[in-house]
Amino acid sequence: MELSEQELVRRQSLQAMRDLGIDPYPAAEYEVTGFSTDIKAAFVDRAEGEPEPDAVWFTGKPVRIAGRLMSKRIMGKASFIELQDSKGRIQVYVSRDDIQAPVAEGEQPATVEQQWYNVVFKKLLDIGDFIGIEGFVFRTQMGEISVHAKQLTVLAKSLKPLPIVKYKDGVAYDGFNDPELRYRQRYVDLIVNEGVKDTFLKRATIIRTMRQVFDEAGYTEVETPILQQIAGGASARPFITHHNSLDVDMYLRIATELYLKRLIVGGFEGVYEIGRNFRNEGMDRSHNPEFTCMELYVQYKDYNWMMSFTEKLLERIAIAVNGSTKVQIGDHEVDFKAPYRRLPILDAIKEKTGLDLASMSEDEIRVEAKKLGVEDTEHMGKGKLIDEIFGETCEGTFIQPTFITDYPVEMSPLTKMHRCKPGLTERFELMVNGKELANAYSELNDPIDQYNRFVEQMKLADKGDDEAMVIDHDFMRALEYGMPPTSGIGIGIDRLAILMTGQPTIQEVLLFPTMKPEA
């Protein structure tokens, strides 16, 4: 591996530290007593001799902080550095006459402290190094809350230089901003680009709030197999792998649905799982082959109840993440405050296109689909054609949260038939900002009807539909033991994170999105 000039210099500094008896990667614990943003937020000025205030931080209070060295301004006998810890950044004042080398228990203090400042601090420490600072908090003459360093400890030497990011009026105009590099080297992106870490902290808040809502409702979080012998629970192309011990091909799961419904059969009131699914399909700004999905199933409920529950869930998540139900997403302000509009899919298509598909045969719908630009329609059944027409003409127009309801049975092989609309099912998809966010049903619990639906899916597979479902005989056996009336929902966590953080693509809310191999 060819090293750059800066990398060579850093390795020389590393060796120089070791020659001075400094361990650049010490194993001992470094106890931190304060964080940058907490210190600055809770600081209170205190004149010498005044009693200590009740505030957490005040002038003269001792502190130990640690983090990454992000800038260094050498000013002769004194210098200022900027330290970045897990919460933010804080300025540190380092004086030649004050700074001391760390002293281990039982050792004597260094005799030449100026060497620690002039050699170690000024020459051997580089931007990106991790250091510990022990000192006290104060406010500079310029009014900036800072830490006056009394002792500096090297915690980890950085052997690669960080990219320099330049800002003007708070906006980065030069630096580490190439999307492919940012996604491949997320660790660098998190270090140097402001706001990136905040996106993932918000994502964590989404999941944490979701769990709180479900736990408060008394539902149980469970785990189901990722490796499955049948890729069921959704219409999607799976990833195939091989189990050597069993000598059988297996699939990475495309959904958790069928296993979670087995647990409803087994007697759980409500179960949910937040985990990875895998679909061997295309990648774009809103799709990644592996993605996080939440699925929830609750007994004795239907899709009407689930719509109301979902509204309240998303309203609470929006407030937890952004302090408001309103989120700015590109040019649109999306309001997650309940209630949301409820619109049957055939009415939505008629509203947008004027087409009354309810009165048309499959062949007539196929003709209209071709006119609207839907390609490769020959292998599609009536439900698939309606789905494609909706996607082509309607889906992108629903910006505010809207429940699209009552899908044709061909589109919904795991859904209960509508109680008063023949040929339709009790299913909804939640559309937000022109994309599907959630999919939910009154779950089909009639085992004979379910078996017949699976048979119809197999016929679609024979026509060439590689996303059609196959029969899961063990799931059928579970249904035959009896499943109570149940409502279920799946919510894409990645898409929810896109919406709640106002990001433009799924790659911005995945720490490590799928990428082509590096050359």
XYZ file of C-alpha atoms in Angstrom, residues 73-481:
409
model
C -4.114 27.332 16.484
C -0.539 27.723 17.721
C 0.082 31.152 19.298
C 3.590 30.923 20.780
C 3.385 30.029 24.454
C -0.359 29.410 24.283
C -2.680 27.757 21.830
C -6.331 27.013 21.196
C -7.634 23.679 19.967
C -11.118 22.438 19.114
C -12.135 19.097 20.560
C -15.003 17.052 19.091
C -16.643 14.519 21.385
C -19.725 12.360 20.925
C -22.086 15.321 21.429
C -20.380 18.254 19.726
C -17.338 20.538 19.892
C -15.702 22.744 22.526
C -12.675 25.026 22.563
C -9.669 24.150 24.741
C -6.978 26.611 25.872
C -3.488 25.108 26.164
C -0.680 27.086 27.816
C 2.981 26.066 27.730
C 3.451 26.919 31.404
C 0.326 25.101 32.606
C 0.070 21.906 30.586
C 1.440 18.733 32.137
C 2.105 15.261 30.887
C -0.156 12.579 32.342
C 1.392 10.791 35.306
C 0.524 7.173 36.002
C 0.072 6.048 39.571
C 3.459 5.595 41.252
C 5.400 7.569 38.603
C 7.199 10.884 39.064
C 5.988 13.988 37.171
C 7.950 14.851 34.028
C 10.849 17.198 34.736
C 10.634 19.192 31.509
C 7.013 20.205 31.013
C 7.885 22.601 28.191
C 8.974 19.603 26.117
C 5.453 18.244 26.463
C 4.088 21.462 24.967
C 6.802 22.260 22.430
C 7.398 18.727 21.174
C 4.401 16.513 21.858
C 1.590 19.051 21.618
C 2.967 21.346 18.905
C 4.770 18.835 16.675
C 3.528 15.301 17.261
C -0.215 15.781 17.726
C -2.171 15.833 14.453
C -5.704 16.749 13.470
C -7.825 13.640 14.018
C -5.914 12.350 17.063
C -7.951 11.387 20.121
C -6.844 13.124 23.313
C -8.028 13.544 26.864
C -8.031 16.946 28.586
C -8.135 17.531 32.329
C -8.605 21.125 33.459
C -11.320 23.589 34.392
C -14.149 25.400 32.651
C -13.992 29.145 32.006
C -15.160 31.872 29.626
C -12.550 33.546 27.413
C -12.256 37.305 26.916
C -14.052 36.789 23.602
C -16.947 35.254 25.519
C -16.495 31.636 24.409
C -17.051 28.899 26.986
C -13.869 26.821 26.959
C -11.741 24.404 28.956
C -8.366 25.499 30.352
C -6.155 22.428 29.969
C -3.940 21.389 32.876
C -3.138 17.896 31.632
C -3.226 16.302 28.176
C -3.313 12.557 27.471
C -2.818 10.923 24.076
C -5.615 8.345 23.633
C -5.323 7.265 19.973
C -3.117 8.376 17.090
C -4.803 8.992 13.723
C -2.699 7.739 10.805
C -4.850 9.169 8.014
C -5.516 12.897 7.570
C -9.125 14.031 7.677
C -10.543 15.865 4.643
C -10.809 19.598 5.258
C -14.351 20.959 5.068
C -14.754 24.707 4.458
C -17.862 26.650 5.412
C -19.325 29.980 4.347
C -22.344 31.349 6.212
C -22.789 27.965 7.825
C -22.920 26.086 4.506
C -20.201 23.633 3.430
C -18.816 24.519 0.008
C -15.694 22.380 -0.104
C -14.698 19.108 1.483
C -15.995 15.583 1.851
C -19.211 15.907 -0.157
C -19.039 13.305 -2.936
C -22.068 11.028 -2.239
C -20.319 7.774 -3.173
C -17.355 8.530 -0.920
C -19.653 9.621 1.892
C -21.661 6.377 1.761
C -18.583 4.148 1.438
C -16.680 5.928 4.201
C -19.528 6.814 6.535
C -17.068 6.976 9.428
C -15.373 9.973 7.778
C -18.727 11.498 6.823
C -19.836 11.383 10.465
C -16.621 13.061 11.624
C -16.401 15.999 9.237
C -19.914 16.772 7.953
C -22.262 18.614 10.275
C -25.766 17.224 10.639
C -25.025 13.685 9.450
C -24.865 12.225 12.948
C -28.042 14.096 13.893
C -29.928 12.251 11.138
C -29.043 8.897 12.670
C -29.814 10.065 16.192
C -33.288 10.979 14.895
C -33.585 7.556 13.302
C -32.819 6.003 16.686
C -35.511 8.222 18.235
C -38.036 6.921 15.681
C -37.369 3.301 16.635
C -37.215 4.030 20.363
C -40.560 5.894 20.266
C -42.154 3.130 18.226
C -41.092 0.561 20.814
C -42.438 2.756 23.626
C -45.860 2.966 21.966
C -46.056 -0.799 21.420
C -44.771 -1.651 24.871
C -47.264 0.733 26.495
C -50.027 -1.042 24.559
C -48.876 -4.374 26.011
C -47.516 -5.880 22.782
C -44.502 -8.195 22.793
C -41.330 -7.710 20.752
C -40.157 -10.990 19.215
C -37.552 -12.310 16.790
C -38.289 -14.588 13.845
C -35.942 -16.444 11.456
C -33.980 -14.535 8.824
C -33.018 -17.750 7.046
C -36.222 -19.357 5.756
C -36.996 -22.388 3.616
C -39.816 -20.498 1.876
C -39.667 -16.796 1.021
C -43.166 -15.808 2.079
C -45.195 -12.948 3.463
C -44.736 -10.570 0.527
C -44.466 -10.398 -3.234
C -40.760 -9.947 -3.916
C -37.692 -11.676 -5.344
C -35.586 -13.244 -2.578
C -31.863 -13.729 -2.060
C -30.915 -17.414 -2.152
C -28.188 -19.017 -0.063
C -27.199 -22.580 0.833
C -27.206 -24.254 4.233
C -24.240 -26.619 4.198
C -25.188 -28.781 7.199
C -28.734 -29.400 5.954
C -27.647 -29.345 2.289
C -30.670 -27.262 1.299
C -31.141 -23.899 -0.377
C -32.611 -21.263 1.892
C -33.833 -17.711 1.458
C -33.130 -14.497 3.286
C -36.529 -13.385 4.493
C -38.509 -10.894 2.449
C -40.996 -10.304 5.287
C -41.693 -11.381 8.861
C -45.461 -11.711 8.380
C -46.089 -15.451 8.283
C -43.980 -16.213 11.364
C -45.564 -13.394 13.365
C -49.050 -14.649 12.499
C -48.009 -18.108 13.715
C -47.461 -16.433 17.106
C -50.953 -14.928 17.038
C -52.207 -18.487 16.446
C -50.132 -19.491 19.463
C -51.956 -17.057 21.725
C -50.050 -13.761 21.844
C -52.302 -10.686 22.080
C -49.985 -8.573 19.968
C -46.486 -9.154 18.579
C -44.084 -6.939 16.697
C -40.634 -7.196 15.181
C -38.250 -4.482 14.002
C -35.643 -6.095 11.796
C -33.938 -6.482 8.463
C -35.672 -7.805 5.363
C -33.918 -8.647 2.101
C -35.285 -8.275 -1.426
C -33.211 -9.053 -4.502
C -34.502 -6.148 -6.521
C -33.328 -2.810 -7.876
C -31.507 -0.040 -6.041
C -32.448 3.611 -6.372
C -33.067 6.719 -4.256
C -35.830 4.989 -2.291
C -34.847 1.282 -2.408
C -32.027 -0.693 -0.828
C -31.761 -4.520 -1.106
C -31.648 -4.850 2.682
C -33.946 -2.617 4.666
C -35.485 -2.314 8.105
C -39.171 -2.994 8.550
C -41.504 -3.034 11.526
C -44.407 -5.477 11.451
C -47.130 -5.521 14.112
C -50.027 -7.994 14.525
C -52.837 -7.567 17.072
C -55.654 -10.030 17.687
C -59.339 -9.021 17.623
C -58.631 -5.876 15.554
C -59.339 -4.890 11.938
C -57.877 -2.493 9.385
C -60.124 0.379 10.537
C -58.664 0.132 14.042
C -55.173 -0.103 12.544
C -55.640 3.139 10.591
C -56.522 5.000 13.792
C -53.642 3.367 15.684
C -51.191 4.255 12.892
C -52.239 7.919 12.860
C -51.565 8.230 16.576
C -48.261 6.353 16.275
C -46.890 8.598 13.512
C -48.128 11.746 15.226
C -46.216 10.795 18.378
C -43.074 9.888 16.425
C -43.098 13.220 14.574
C -43.341 15.139 17.839
C -40.582 13.045 19.445
C -38.225 13.597 16.501
C -38.990 17.190 15.513
C -41.035 18.681 18.335
C -43.970 19.150 15.940
C -46.317 17.124 13.779
C -45.148 19.176 10.777
C -42.034 18.152 8.843
C -40.423 20.016 5.938
C -39.637 17.543 3.156
C -38.106 19.277 0.159
C -40.641 21.815 -1.096
C -43.504 20.300 0.903
C -44.596 20.683 4.497
C -46.087 17.357 5.576
C -48.338 17.309 8.631
C -48.600 14.005 10.517
C -51.381 15.229 12.801
C -54.325 12.812 12.839
C -56.734 12.111 11.242
C -55.614 11.252 7.692
C -57.744 11.068 4.549
C -59.100 7.594 3.664
C -59.616 6.897 -0.064
C -60.410 3.565 -1.831
C -57.852 2.741 -4.537
C -60.388 2.540 -7.388
C -61.789 5.928 -6.342
C -58.260 7.336 -6.266
C -57.612 6.150 -9.832
C -60.964 7.526 -11.007
C -60.239 10.828 -9.254
C -56.862 11.204 -10.966
C -57.546 9.670 -14.408
C -61.311 9.510 -14.910
C -61.088 5.734 -15.466
C -63.773 3.597 -13.808
C -61.780 0.365 -13.502
C -64.462 -1.239 -11.326
C -66.663 -1.662 -14.389
C -63.907 -2.969 -16.710
C -62.766 -6.490 -17.529
C -59.151 -7.575 -17.161
C -58.517 -7.182 -20.919
C -60.035 -3.690 -20.935
C -57.847 -2.682 -17.985
C -54.812 -4.101 -19.808
C -55.559 -1.870 -22.807
C -55.834 1.206 -20.561
C -52.631 0.268 -18.770
C -50.721 0.174 -22.047
C -52.116 3.593 -22.974
C -50.786 4.942 -19.657
C -47.284 3.613 -20.304
C -47.340 0.436 -18.203
C -44.943 -2.042 -19.820
C -44.884 -5.847 -19.985
C -48.558 -6.254 -19.071
C -49.133 -9.707 -20.585
C -48.169 -11.711 -17.496
C -50.093 -9.411 -15.130
C -53.433 -10.297 -13.601
C -56.193 -7.760 -12.967
C -54.910 -6.798 -9.522
C -51.352 -6.283 -10.706
C -52.608 -4.108 -13.583
C -54.575 -1.920 -11.170
C -51.522 -1.662 -8.921
C -49.346 -0.562 -11.864
C -51.913 2.004 -13.023
C -52.120 3.425 -9.501
C -48.341 3.636 -9.290
C -48.077 5.276 -12.701
C -50.823 7.877 -12.278
C -51.662 8.380 -8.601
C -49.055 7.350 -6.050
C -46.734 10.327 -6.480
C -49.561 12.823 -6.061
C -50.379 12.030 -2.435
C -48.149 14.356 -0.411
C -50.078 14.592 2.859
C -50.601 11.268 4.706
C -53.416 9.409 2.934
C -54.777 5.896 3.506
C -55.446 4.206 0.144
C -57.916 1.424 0.969
C -59.910 -1.537 -0.334
C -57.546 -3.218 -2.798
C -58.644 -5.924 -5.284
C -58.261 -9.464 -3.998
C -55.632 -10.345 -6.645
C -53.289 -7.759 -5.083
C -53.798 -8.986 -1.536
C -53.383 -12.774 -1.135
C -53.077 -12.581 2.671
C -55.976 -10.188 3.279
C -59.546 -10.794 4.455
C -62.279 -10.156 1.895
C -64.095 -6.858 2.348
C -67.180 -7.289 4.504
C -69.450 -5.324 2.103
C -67.521 -4.752 -1.174
C -67.362 -7.924 -3.322
C -64.029 -8.543 -5.031
C -62.161 -6.175 -2.715
C -60.185 -6.711 0.484
C -59.779 -4.905 3.790
C -56.353 -3.523 3.107
C -54.763 -0.089 3.172
C -51.475 1.437 2.114
C -50.397 4.711 3.685
C -49.031 7.187 1.134
C -46.838 10.087 2.277
C -44.894 12.476 0.061
C -45.712 10.383 -3.004
C -44.429 7.063 -1.605
C -45.865 4.068 0.202
C -44.937 4.126 3.879
C -47.107 1.375 5.370
C -49.132 -1.651 4.274
C -51.842 -3.151 6.479
C -54.712 -5.654 6.439
C -57.546 -7.206 8.240
C -55.667 -10.497 8.143
C -57.095 -13.471 6.283
C -57.775 -16.208 8.851
C -59.932 -18.581 6.761
C -57.516 -21.445 5.948
C -59.539 -22.705 2.958
C -59.729 -19.241 1.417
C -56.028 -18.744 2.137
C -55.110 -21.982 0.386
C -57.125 -21.001 -2.676
C -55.391 -17.600 -2.739
C -52.008 -19.317 -2.689
C -53.103 -21.501 -5.615
C -54.033 -18.364 -7.575
C -50.591 -16.949 -6.770
C -48.968 -20.078 -8.188
C -50.926 -19.557 -11.404
C -49.463 -16.039 -11.648
C -46.012 -17.552 -11.150
C -46.706 -19.919 -14.059
C -47.493 -16.836 -16.185
C -44.030 -15.475 -15.416
C -44.627 -13.311 -12.328
C -41.382 -13.884 -10.394
C -42.778 -11.991 -7.378
C -45.800 -14.269 -6.891
C -46.044 -16.116 -3.556
C -45.543 -19.839 -3.088
C -47.564 -22.021 -0.724
C -46.221 -22.171 2.823
C -47.687 -25.487 4.017
C -46.584 -25.052 7.622
C -48.293 -21.659 7.761
C -51.416 -23.292 6.325
C -51.238 -25.917 9.078
C -51.011 -23.141 11.681
C -54.090 -21.413 10.242
C -56.015 -24.681 10.416
C -55.527 -24.667 14.201
